[in-house]
Short mmCIF file of C-alpha atoms in Angstrom, two decimals:
data_model
loop_
_atom_site.label_atom_id
_atom_site.label_comp_id
_atom_site.label_asym_id
_atom_site.label_seq_id
_atom_site.Cartn_x
_atom_site.Cartn_y
_atom_site.Cartn_z
CA MET A 626 52.91 -115.49 -27.50
CA ARG A 627 55.89 -114.35 -29.54
CA VAL A 628 56.44 -115.73 -33.04
CA TYR A 629 59.22 -114.66 -35.37
CA VAL A 630 59.01 -114.97 -39.14
CA VAL A 631 62.44 -115.78 -40.55
CA ASP A 632 62.73 -113.86 -43.82
CA ASN A 633 64.10 -116.02 -46.61
CA GLY A 634 63.21 -113.38 -49.18
CA GLY A 635 59.69 -114.57 -49.99
CA GLN A 636 57.08 -112.43 -51.72
CA TRP A 637 54.72 -113.40 -48.90
CA THR A 638 56.98 -113.16 -45.84
CA HIS A 639 55.16 -109.98 -44.80
CA ARG A 640 51.81 -111.73 -45.32
CA GLU A 641 52.90 -114.38 -42.78
CA TRP A 642 53.64 -111.58 -40.34
CA ARG A 643 50.23 -110.03 -41.03
CA VAL A 644 48.29 -113.29 -40.47
CA LEU A 645 50.13 -113.90 -37.19
CA ARG A 646 49.54 -110.32 -36.07
CA ASP A 647 45.84 -110.63 -36.92
CA LEU A 648 45.69 -113.80 -34.82
CA GLY A 649 46.80 -111.72 -31.84
CA VAL A 650 50.37 -112.94 -31.67
CA GLU A 651 53.37 -110.72 -31.07
CA ALA A 652 54.94 -111.21 -34.50
CA ARG A 653 58.16 -109.87 -35.93
CA ILE A 654 60.06 -110.40 -39.18
CA VAL A 655 63.75 -111.21 -38.64
CA PRO A 656 66.48 -111.50 -41.30
CA ASN A 657 67.65 -115.09 -41.78
CA THR A 658 71.17 -113.90 -41.01
CA THR A 659 70.20 -113.23 -37.36
CA PRO A 660 72.39 -115.45 -35.12
CA PHE A 661 70.29 -117.89 -33.10
CA ASP A 662 71.57 -116.42 -29.84
CA HIS A 663 70.18 -113.01 -30.82
CA LEU A 664 66.65 -114.29 -31.30
CA GLY A 665 66.03 -114.19 -27.55
CA GLN A 666 62.84 -115.47 -25.98
CA VAL A 667 60.62 -116.76 -28.76
CA ASP A 668 57.75 -119.27 -28.68
CA ALA A 669 57.80 -120.34 -32.32
CA LEU A 670 59.48 -119.67 -35.65
CA VAL A 671 58.07 -119.56 -39.15
CA LEU A 672 60.63 -120.18 -41.90
CA SER A 673 59.35 -118.20 -44.85
CA GLY A 674 59.53 -119.13 -48.50
CA GLY A 675 61.90 -117.46 -50.89
CA ALA A 676 63.55 -117.68 -54.28
CA PRO A 677 66.62 -119.77 -53.26
CA ASP A 678 67.09 -123.30 -54.54
CA VAL A 679 67.86 -124.85 -51.14
CA ALA A 680 70.26 -127.43 -52.59
CA SER A 681 72.56 -125.15 -54.58
CA GLU A 682 72.01 -121.84 -52.77
CA ALA A 683 72.14 -122.91 -49.11
CA ALA A 684 74.05 -119.73 -48.24
CA ARG A 685 71.00 -117.63 -49.11
CA MET A 686 69.08 -119.58 -46.47
CA GLY A 687 71.29 -117.97 -43.80
CA ASN A 688 70.96 -119.44 -40.33
CA ASN A 689 67.86 -121.59 -40.94
CA GLY A 690 69.98 -124.68 -40.21
CA GLU A 691 71.14 -123.30 -36.87
CA TYR A 692 67.55 -122.52 -35.88
CA LEU A 693 66.46 -126.06 -36.76
CA ASP A 694 69.35 -127.55 -34.78
CA ARG A 695 69.21 -125.37 -31.70
CA ALA A 696 65.65 -124.14 -31.22
CA ASP A 697 63.44 -126.50 -29.24
CA CYS A 698 60.29 -124.45 -29.91
CA PRO A 699 57.80 -125.34 -32.67
CA ILE A 700 58.83 -124.36 -36.19
CA LEU A 701 56.65 -124.05 -39.28
CA GLY A 702 58.49 -124.19 -42.61
CA ILE A 703 56.73 -122.76 -45.66
CA CYS A 704 57.67 -123.51 -49.29
CA ALA A 705 61.48 -123.04 -49.48
CA GLY A 706 61.35 -123.20 -45.66
CA MET A 707 59.90 -126.70 -45.93
CA GLN A 708 62.36 -127.75 -48.63
CA PHE A 709 65.25 -126.53 -46.50
CA MET A 710 63.90 -128.37 -43.45
CA ALA A 711 63.61 -131.60 -45.46
CA ALA A 712 67.10 -131.32 -46.94
CA HIS A 713 68.60 -130.35 -43.58
CA PHE A 714 67.36 -133.52 -41.89
CA GLY A 715 68.43 -135.83 -44.73
CA GLY A 716 65.37 -135.84 -46.96
CA ARG A 717 65.57 -135.43 -50.73
CA THR A 718 64.54 -132.30 -52.66
CA GLY A 719 64.80 -131.37 -56.31
CA PRO A 720 63.09 -129.71 -59.27
CA ALA A 721 59.46 -130.70 -59.60
CA ALA A 722 58.50 -132.55 -62.79
CA ARG A 723 55.68 -130.02 -63.05
CA ALA A 724 55.76 -126.70 -61.26
CA GLU A 725 52.73 -125.47 -59.32
CA PHE A 726 51.80 -121.79 -59.55
CA GLY A 727 48.54 -120.39 -58.29
CA ARG A 728 45.48 -122.53 -57.59
CA THR A 729 46.14 -126.18 -56.70
CA ARG A 730 43.89 -128.85 -55.22
CA LEU A 731 45.21 -130.14 -51.90
CA TYR A 732 44.42 -133.62 -50.54
CA VAL A 733 44.97 -134.10 -46.82
CA ASP A 734 46.17 -137.63 -45.97
CA GLU A 735 46.83 -137.18 -42.25
CA GLU A 736 44.76 -134.74 -40.23
CA ASP A 737 47.51 -134.38 -37.63
CA GLN A 738 47.55 -131.08 -35.70
CA LEU A 739 47.89 -128.77 -38.72
CA PHE A 740 44.71 -129.82 -40.50
CA VAL A 741 42.35 -130.35 -37.56
CA GLY A 742 38.82 -129.19 -38.34
CA ILE A 743 39.58 -128.55 -42.02
CA PRO A 744 38.14 -130.46 -45.00
CA LYS A 745 40.15 -133.30 -46.50
CA GLU A 746 40.27 -131.58 -49.86
CA PHE A 747 40.46 -127.87 -50.69
CA ASP A 748 42.14 -125.26 -52.92
CA VAL A 749 45.47 -123.78 -51.90
CA TRP A 750 47.81 -121.39 -53.71
CA GLU A 751 51.31 -122.35 -54.57
CA SER A 752 54.42 -120.86 -56.13
CA HIS A 753 57.22 -123.39 -56.41
CA ASN A 754 59.67 -124.86 -58.90
CA ASP A 755 61.30 -127.34 -56.48
CA GLU A 756 59.72 -129.88 -54.15
CA VAL A 757 60.41 -132.43 -51.44
CA LYS A 758 60.89 -135.84 -53.08
CA ASP A 759 61.39 -137.90 -49.91
CA VAL A 760 60.67 -136.73 -46.37
CA PRO A 761 63.54 -137.18 -43.89
CA GLU A 762 63.60 -140.17 -41.57
CA GLY A 763 61.37 -139.53 -38.59
CA PHE A 764 59.06 -137.27 -40.64
CA GLN A 765 55.64 -138.06 -42.02
CA ALA A 766 54.03 -136.66 -45.18
CA LEU A 767 50.60 -135.19 -44.38
CA ALA A 768 49.15 -134.04 -47.72
CA HIS A 769 49.66 -134.23 -51.47
CA SER A 770 48.42 -132.67 -54.70
CA GLU A 771 47.90 -134.22 -58.11
CA THR A 772 51.51 -133.64 -59.11
CA CYS A 773 53.35 -133.12 -55.81
CA ALA A 774 53.65 -136.02 -53.35
CA VAL A 775 54.69 -133.95 -50.32
CA GLU A 776 52.53 -130.87 -49.76
CA ALA A 777 52.92 -130.99 -45.97
CA MET A 778 54.98 -132.90 -43.43
CA ARG A 779 55.79 -133.05 -39.75
CA SER A 780 58.44 -134.52 -37.53
CA LEU A 781 57.32 -137.42 -35.36
CA ARG A 782 59.91 -136.50 -32.71
CA ARG A 783 59.87 -132.70 -32.47
CA PRO A 784 57.28 -129.96 -33.03
CA LEU A 785 58.45 -129.31 -36.59
CA TYR A 786 55.79 -128.72 -39.24
CA ALA A 787 56.03 -127.74 -42.87
CA VAL A 788 53.85 -126.98 -45.87
CA GLN A 789 54.74 -126.60 -49.52
CA PHE A 790 51.73 -124.39 -50.28
CA HIS A 791 51.10 -120.91 -48.86
CA PRO A 792 48.57 -120.73 -46.02
CA GLU A 793 49.39 -117.01 -45.58
CA VAL A 794 47.83 -115.78 -48.83
CA GLU A 795 44.20 -114.72 -49.14
CA ASN A 796 43.37 -117.18 -51.92
CA THR A 797 44.32 -120.29 -49.94
CA ALA A 798 41.18 -121.70 -48.36
CA PHE A 799 41.48 -122.37 -44.61
CA GLY A 800 44.91 -120.71 -44.53
CA THR A 801 44.18 -118.83 -41.32
CA ASP A 802 42.87 -122.07 -39.77
CA ILE A 803 46.18 -123.76 -40.51
CA PHE A 804 48.05 -120.94 -38.75
CA ARG A 805 45.58 -121.14 -35.86
CA ASN A 806 46.23 -124.88 -35.62
CA PHE A 807 49.97 -124.26 -35.61
CA LEU A 808 49.56 -121.71 -32.82
CA ARG A 809 47.50 -124.26 -30.89
CA ALA A 810 50.43 -126.68 -31.19
CA VAL A 811 52.65 -123.89 -29.88
CA GLU A 812 50.30 -123.42 -26.90
CA GLU A 813 50.47 -127.14 -26.13
CA TRP A 814 54.23 -127.11 -26.36
CA ARG A 815 54.38 -124.20 -23.91
CA ARG A 816 52.37 -126.12 -21.31
CA MET B 950 43.01 -107.40 -35.96
CA PHE B 951 43.91 -104.20 -37.80
CA ASP B 952 42.30 -101.20 -36.09
CA PRO B 953 41.99 -98.12 -38.36
CA ARG B 954 41.28 -95.76 -35.48
CA ALA B 955 44.38 -96.78 -33.54
CA PHE B 956 46.42 -96.66 -36.74
CA VAL B 957 45.29 -93.10 -37.54
CA GLU B 958 45.98 -91.85 -34.02
CA GLU B 959 49.40 -93.42 -33.90
CA LYS B 960 50.42 -92.25 -37.38
CA VAL B 961 49.22 -88.66 -37.05
CA ASP B 962 51.17 -88.41 -33.82
CA GLU B 963 54.26 -89.97 -35.39
CA LEU B 964 54.01 -87.71 -38.48
CA ARG B 965 53.73 -84.63 -36.30
CA ARG B 966 56.98 -85.62 -34.61
CA THR B 967 58.83 -86.66 -37.79
CA ILE B 968 57.98 -83.80 -40.13
CA THR B 969 59.48 -80.71 -38.56
CA GLY B 970 59.36 -78.46 -41.63
CA LYS B 971 57.34 -78.35 -44.83
CA ALA B 972 56.42 -81.37 -46.92
CA ILE B 973 54.97 -82.16 -50.28
CA ILE B 974 53.02 -85.32 -51.00
CA ALA B 975 53.02 -87.18 -54.28
CA CYS B 976 49.29 -87.60 -54.77
CA SER B 977 47.70 -89.38 -57.73
CA GLY B 978 44.17 -89.21 -56.34
CA GLY B 979 44.19 -92.96 -55.71
CA VAL B 980 43.29 -94.44 -52.36
CA ASP B 981 46.86 -94.90 -51.04
CA SER B 982 48.23 -91.43 -51.70
CA THR B 983 44.96 -89.71 -50.80
CA VAL B 984 44.83 -91.48 -47.42
CA ALA B 985 48.47 -90.53 -46.85
CA ALA B 986 47.61 -86.91 -47.75
CA VAL B 987 44.76 -86.79 -45.25
CA LEU B 988 46.95 -88.25 -42.49
CA VAL B 989 49.75 -85.76 -43.12
CA ASP B 990 47.26 -82.92 -43.48
CA ARG B 991 45.92 -83.78 -40.03
CA ALA B 992 49.44 -83.81 -38.66
CA ILE B 993 50.93 -80.65 -40.18
CA GLY B 994 48.08 -78.83 -41.97
CA GLU B 995 49.28 -75.89 -44.06
CA ARG B 996 52.86 -77.08 -44.07
CA LEU B 997 51.75 -79.77 -46.55
CA ARG B 998 51.19 -79.33 -50.27
CA ALA B 999 49.77 -82.15 -52.38
CA VAL B 1000 51.30 -82.41 -55.84
CA TYR B 1001 49.51 -84.25 -58.63
CA VAL B 1002 51.62 -84.84 -61.70
CA ASP B 1003 49.82 -85.04 -65.02
CA THR B 1004 52.26 -87.41 -66.70
CA GLY B 1005 50.28 -87.58 -69.93
CA LEU B 1006 49.80 -91.24 -69.00
CA MET B 1007 46.61 -90.84 -67.00
CA ARG B 1008 43.20 -92.28 -67.84
CA LYS B 1009 40.42 -90.48 -69.66
CA GLY B 1010 39.22 -87.47 -67.67
CA GLU B 1011 41.36 -88.45 -64.69
CA THR B 1012 43.16 -85.16 -64.08
CA GLU B 1013 39.91 -83.19 -63.98
CA GLU B 1014 38.30 -85.76 -61.73
CA VAL B 1015 41.23 -85.61 -59.30
CA ARG B 1016 41.12 -81.79 -59.33
CA ARG B 1017 37.46 -81.88 -58.24
CA MET B 1018 38.23 -84.50 -55.59
CA PHE B 1019 41.06 -82.36 -54.15
CA ASP B 1020 38.71 -79.37 -54.01
CA ARG B 1021 36.18 -81.37 -52.00
CA LEU B 1022 38.92 -82.80 -49.77
CA GLY B 1023 40.15 -79.32 -48.91
CA VAL B 1024 43.89 -80.06 -49.00
CA HIS B 1025 46.38 -77.61 -50.48
CA TYR B 1026 47.34 -78.92 -53.89
CA ARG B 1027 49.03 -78.16 -57.15
CA ILE B 1028 48.59 -79.88 -60.51
CA VAL B 1029 51.73 -80.02 -62.61
CA ASP B 1030 51.64 -80.77 -66.33
CA ALA B 1031 54.80 -82.75 -67.03
CA SER B 1032 53.62 -84.86 -69.96
CA GLY B 1033 56.34 -83.52 -72.27
CA GLU B 1034 59.19 -84.64 -70.09
CA PHE B 1035 57.60 -88.04 -69.34
CA PHE B 1036 57.15 -88.86 -73.03
CA ALA B 1037 60.69 -87.64 -73.74
CA ALA B 1038 62.03 -90.00 -71.04
CA LEU B 1039 60.00 -92.91 -72.44
CA LYS B 1040 61.12 -92.44 -76.04
CA GLY B 1041 62.60 -95.66 -77.39
CA GLN B 1042 62.11 -97.54 -74.10
CA VAL B 1043 60.56 -100.98 -74.53
CA ASP B 1044 61.92 -102.89 -71.53
CA PRO B 1045 59.39 -102.86 -68.65
CA GLU B 1046 62.01 -102.20 -65.98
CA ARG B 1047 63.60 -99.37 -67.94
CA LYS B 1048 60.21 -97.82 -68.49
CA ARG B 1049 59.42 -98.03 -64.77
CA LYS B 1050 62.78 -96.56 -63.78
CA ALA B 1051 62.53 -93.73 -66.29
CA ILE B 1052 59.11 -92.85 -64.86
CA GLY B 1053 60.30 -93.15 -61.24
CA GLU B 1054 63.15 -90.76 -61.93
CA ARG B 1055 60.93 -88.25 -63.76
CA PHE B 1056 58.52 -88.20 -60.81
CA ILE B 1057 61.33 -87.41 -58.39
CA ARG B 1058 62.75 -84.64 -60.59
CA VAL B 1059 59.31 -83.01 -60.72
CA PHE B 1060 58.90 -83.39 -56.95
CA GLU B 1061 62.36 -81.92 -56.32
CA ARG B 1062 61.40 -78.82 -58.33
CA GLU B 1063 58.07 -78.57 -56.54
CA ALA B 1064 59.69 -79.03 -53.13
CA ARG B 1065 62.23 -76.31 -53.85
CA GLU B 1066 59.49 -73.94 -54.90
CA PHE B 1067 57.43 -74.68 -51.76
CA GLY B 1068 60.46 -74.83 -49.47
CA ALA B 1069 59.83 -78.43 -48.46
CA GLU B 1070 62.48 -80.93 -47.43
CA TYR B 1071 60.15 -83.93 -47.02
CA LEU B 1072 58.47 -86.00 -49.69
CA VAL B 1073 55.50 -88.04 -48.49
CA GLN B 1074 54.49 -91.06 -50.56
CA GLY B 1075 51.58 -93.46 -50.26
CA THR B 1076 53.87 -96.49 -50.54
CA ILE B 1077 52.22 -99.72 -49.35
CA ALA B 1078 53.60 -103.20 -48.67
CA PRO B 1079 53.35 -104.71 -52.18
CA ASP B 1080 55.33 -101.75 -53.59
CA TRP B 1081 58.47 -102.49 -51.57
CA ILE B 1082 57.99 -106.25 -51.53
CA GLU B 1083 57.85 -106.50 -55.33
CA SER B 1084 60.58 -103.91 -55.83
CA GLY B 1085 63.03 -106.33 -54.19
CA ASP B 1086 65.84 -105.75 -51.72
CA GLY B 1087 68.90 -107.58 -50.37
CA VAL B 1088 67.07 -110.89 -50.03
CA ARG B 1089 64.03 -110.53 -52.28
CA ASP B 1090 63.99 -110.80 -56.05
CA THR B 1091 62.81 -107.76 -58.00
CA ILE B 1092 59.48 -108.69 -59.56
CA LYS B 1093 58.90 -105.14 -60.77
CA SER B 1094 60.40 -101.84 -59.66
CA HIS B 1095 57.53 -99.81 -58.30
CA HIS B 1096 58.15 -96.19 -59.30
CA ASN B 1097 57.96 -94.99 -55.70
CA VAL B 1098 60.52 -97.53 -54.34
CA GLY B 1099 62.70 -99.37 -56.86
CA GLY B 1100 62.34 -96.58 -59.40
CA LEU B 1101 63.77 -93.86 -57.14
CA PRO B 1102 67.03 -92.31 -58.35
CA LYS B 1103 70.00 -92.79 -56.01
CA ASP B 1104 70.89 -89.10 -55.85
CA MET B 1105 67.52 -87.99 -54.54
CA ALA B 1106 67.64 -84.90 -52.32
CA LEU B 1107 64.32 -85.22 -50.44
CA ARG B 1108 63.66 -87.04 -47.16
CA LEU B 1109 61.05 -89.73 -47.63
CA VAL B 1110 58.08 -90.24 -45.33
CA GLU B 1111 55.89 -93.27 -46.01
CA PRO B 1112 53.17 -93.73 -43.39
CA LEU B 1113 51.41 -96.66 -45.08
CA TRP B 1114 54.55 -98.81 -45.52
CA ASP B 1115 53.22 -101.88 -43.67
CA LEU B 1116 49.68 -101.84 -45.04
CA TYR B 1117 47.99 -103.70 -47.86
CA LYS B 1118 45.17 -102.30 -49.99
CA ASP B 1119 42.36 -103.75 -47.85
CA GLU B 1120 43.83 -102.10 -44.76
CA VAL B 1121 44.31 -98.77 -46.57
CA ARG B 1122 40.65 -98.94 -47.62
CA ALA B 1123 39.68 -99.56 -44.00
CA VAL B 1124 41.61 -96.43 -43.01
CA ALA B 1125 40.04 -94.51 -45.93
CA ARG B 1126 36.53 -95.48 -44.80
CA PHE B 1127 37.35 -94.52 -41.22
CA LEU B 1128 38.58 -91.10 -42.44
CA GLY B 1129 35.62 -90.68 -44.79
CA VAL B 1130 37.87 -90.45 -47.87
CA GLU B 1131 35.60 -90.64 -50.91
CA VAL B 1132 38.03 -92.61 -53.09
CA SER B 1133 38.12 -95.51 -50.62
CA GLU B 1134 36.62 -97.97 -53.12
CA ARG B 1135 38.44 -96.73 -56.24
CA GLN B 1136 40.16 -99.52 -58.16
CA PRO B 1137 43.96 -99.64 -57.90
CA PHE B 1138 45.86 -97.78 -60.61
CA PRO B 1139 49.64 -98.09 -60.89
CA GLY B 1140 51.93 -95.06 -60.66
CA PRO B 1141 53.51 -95.63 -64.11
CA ALA B 1142 49.91 -95.49 -65.29
CA LEU B 1143 49.07 -96.29 -68.91
CA ALA B 1144 52.76 -96.55 -69.85
CA ILE B 1145 52.83 -100.10 -68.48
CA ARG B 1146 49.55 -100.96 -70.21
CA VAL B 1147 51.26 -100.46 -73.55
CA ILE B 1148 53.60 -103.34 -74.34
CA GLY B 1149 56.49 -101.69 -76.15
CA GLU B 1150 57.10 -97.95 -76.43
CA ALA B 1151 54.64 -95.70 -74.64
CA ASN B 1152 54.15 -92.62 -76.80
CA PRO B 1153 51.19 -90.25 -77.21
CA GLU B 1154 49.73 -92.49 -79.94
CA SER B 1155 49.98 -95.86 -78.16
CA VAL B 1156 48.91 -94.36 -74.83
CA GLY B 1157 45.95 -92.73 -76.60
CA VAL B 1158 44.85 -96.12 -77.94
CA VAL B 1159 45.05 -97.90 -74.59
CA ARG B 1160 43.40 -94.94 -72.84
CA GLU B 1161 40.36 -95.35 -75.05
CA ALA B 1162 40.27 -99.13 -74.53
CA CYS B 1163 40.64 -98.76 -70.75
CA ALA B 1164 37.74 -96.32 -70.71
CA ILE B 1165 35.52 -98.83 -72.55
CA VAL B 1166 36.50 -101.68 -70.20
CA GLU B 1167 35.78 -99.52 -67.16
CA GLU B 1168 32.47 -98.22 -68.50
CA GLU B 1169 31.15 -101.63 -69.48
CA LEU B 1170 32.21 -103.51 -66.36
CA GLU B 1171 30.89 -100.76 -64.11
CA ALA B 1172 27.60 -100.73 -66.03
CA ALA B 1173 27.35 -104.52 -65.72
CA ALA B 1174 27.98 -104.25 -62.00
CA ARG B 1175 25.31 -101.54 -61.66
CA ASN B 1176 22.68 -103.60 -63.45
CA GLY B 1177 23.46 -106.64 -61.34
CA SER B 1178 24.90 -108.99 -63.96
CA MET B 1179 28.18 -109.22 -62.04
CA VAL B 1180 30.10 -107.84 -59.09
CA ARG B 1181 32.58 -105.09 -59.96
CA PRO B 1182 36.04 -106.73 -60.20
CA TRP B 1183 38.84 -105.69 -57.86
CA GLN B 1184 40.87 -104.27 -60.77
CA TYR B 1185 40.00 -104.10 -64.48
CA PHE B 1186 41.67 -102.57 -67.52
CA ALA B 1187 42.94 -103.02 -71.06
CA VAL B 1188 46.46 -103.71 -72.30
CA LEU B 1189 47.65 -102.79 -75.80
CA LEU B 1190 49.70 -105.57 -77.38
CA PRO B 1191 52.05 -104.97 -80.30
CA VAL B 1192 50.76 -108.22 -81.84
CA GLN B 1193 49.10 -107.63 -85.21
CA SER B 1194 46.64 -110.01 -86.77
CA VAL B 1195 44.57 -110.23 -89.90
CA GLY B 1196 40.92 -109.26 -89.88
CA VAL B 1197 38.13 -108.28 -92.21
CA GLN B 1198 36.27 -104.99 -91.82
CA GLY B 1199 33.52 -104.21 -94.35
CA ASP B 1200 34.98 -106.53 -96.99
CA ARG B 1201 38.38 -104.92 -96.57
CA ARG B 1202 41.45 -106.58 -95.16
CA ALA B 1203 42.50 -105.31 -91.75
CA TYR B 1204 45.83 -105.78 -90.00
CA GLY B 1205 45.48 -104.17 -86.59
CA ARG B 1206 46.76 -104.49 -83.05
CA THR B 1207 45.37 -106.52 -80.14
CA ILE B 1208 43.75 -105.46 -76.89
CA ALA B 1209 43.90 -107.80 -73.90
CA ILE B 1210 41.21 -107.33 -71.27
CA ARG B 1211 42.32 -107.98 -67.69
CA ALA B 1212 39.97 -108.21 -64.71
CA VAL B 1213 40.99 -109.78 -61.41
CA GLU B 1214 39.73 -110.52 -57.93
CA SER B 1215 42.09 -109.84 -55.06
CA VAL B 1216 42.26 -108.51 -51.53
CA ASP B 1217 45.82 -107.33 -51.24
CA ALA B 1218 47.32 -107.59 -54.77
CA MET B 1219 49.77 -110.25 -53.57
CA THR B 1220 47.67 -113.03 -55.08
CA ALA B 1221 44.86 -112.64 -57.60
CA ALA B 1222 42.43 -114.75 -59.58
CA PHE B 1223 41.07 -113.74 -62.97
CA SER B 1224 37.45 -112.56 -62.79
CA ARG B 1225 34.66 -114.77 -64.10
CA VAL B 1226 33.22 -111.98 -66.24
CA PRO B 1227 30.04 -113.15 -68.01
CA TYR B 1228 30.54 -113.82 -71.73
CA ASP B 1229 27.91 -111.31 -72.81
CA VAL B 1230 29.70 -108.55 -70.88
CA LEU B 1231 33.00 -109.54 -72.50
CA GLU B 1232 31.27 -109.53 -75.87
CA ARG B 1233 29.96 -106.00 -75.36
CA ILE B 1234 33.47 -104.82 -74.55
CA SER B 1235 34.87 -106.61 -77.59
CA LEU B 1236 32.22 -105.14 -79.90
CA ARG B 1237 32.73 -101.63 -78.63
CA ILE B 1238 36.52 -101.78 -78.87
CA THR B 1239 36.60 -103.29 -82.36
CA ASN B 1240 33.88 -100.97 -83.70
CA GLU B 1241 34.83 -97.71 -82.00
CA MET B 1242 38.57 -98.24 -82.38
CA LYS B 1243 38.53 -99.93 -85.78
CA ALA B 1244 41.50 -97.99 -87.12
CA ASN B 1245 43.81 -99.43 -84.47
CA VAL B 1246 42.40 -102.63 -83.00
CA ASN B 1247 40.78 -105.63 -84.68
CA ARG B 1248 41.19 -108.33 -82.06
CA VAL B 1249 40.31 -108.55 -78.36
CA VAL B 1250 41.42 -111.32 -75.99
CA TYR B 1251 40.68 -112.04 -72.33
CA ASP B 1252 43.51 -112.78 -69.91
CA ILE B 1253 42.73 -115.88 -67.83
CA THR B 1254 45.96 -116.04 -65.81
CA ASN B 1255 46.08 -115.90 -62.03
CA LYS B 1256 48.79 -114.28 -59.90
CA PRO B 1257 51.02 -116.21 -59.51
CA PRO B 1258 52.33 -117.02 -62.05
CA ALA B 1259 51.31 -113.76 -63.79
CA THR B 1260 51.18 -110.38 -62.09
CA ILE B 1261 48.06 -108.22 -62.28
CA GLU B 1262 49.49 -105.63 -64.67
CA TRP B 1263 51.43 -106.97 -67.67
CA GLU B 1264 54.63 -105.03 -66.98
#
């Protein structure tokens, strides 16, 4: 299985690559300026986090929009990757009333595919100033925290998944399980 | 999963092909640069010289300890005393990025001289993933310029070789254990050394104060770990703050500086949680610092910030 991590300039982009590699996937980091047609044969994409404010700095998010429009494979958006996905499909994003940095309690509302076999409540690590206020039409929110209503979402029509927190860092509990669940969804999509 | 044996085989082979002439390695005696030294030593043997720079910013007894370690390791090495030029470069510098860049440039100037003397055209560094990630690039913000990446001068003459580029500390330790490198479990210590544990200007006086405080923190936490009252933290040190506060010492008014104790748990330095150090261990550290260093420090605080939003070191 081949999974590319689209680099949106996150501190933990390389961590995403490492977790995927450790799960036995052929993983590669690609710049977000890579044209979609140059991606070639790929089974899934991970849109990394990064410093850009997706509303005012869309240019720094490169070709993420093209990937979301043209790729039919599963995509996992993380942090800014999730915010971009939400904004791209008509959802609403903006500065969070209270930022979340470091340890945050996550409450899972919908087990869905991403959270299968994981407790309903656990600690995740975050690093965000902005958040998704309203999920786009055709998407469902899957988890929340005390101060952030949308900590995870998925499309009801396509294999698009997204999380606001960072499953790729060591301190997030069950982070590897979330990636494993995503890869399972990729397997199903391939069949 | 990461396989140290396969990594070593692949890298030694790659290094043998890449380094066609002589090389020097910037080696602090820490786990990253020592592992890199062993890999390159296996690849090119006598064509490698390890260079340890005594910047004047090292911890108590560190240079002597590293000298003994190099002797046991059996690599060719040279210890260069460059403390004068490092302190000259740091004079008047209070901005963390300017301090880091001044140090990065000094390192390279020393290595250029050493390379010329040895006839080397390659400089090997033990750069690991967090160094280049945090130094920033076209798409990534600069969190801090690591001396070996973001602190490099643009006009550098040496060709860089960085075999550990994609690894994190836990993977480097796995390689170190596989190679039997004795410093495999040593706590991380940044290249700019004690200069970034002094908030404000790093000079022989301020560095001397934080050196003493770091030694006390290390001694006490290691003793507590040995006697079973806690597990040794992943990284632990003292920071000298320019904040002065009022105290009372033997019925006399005191107005001294502040030491912050930092101890964190991490795997890869990309995220970290502050250590739950028992209060009685913290108290011992506080008592020792305020009693033994009474002329300089009269207040000790404990840093309870995770990364993010803080970083492990303060600068």
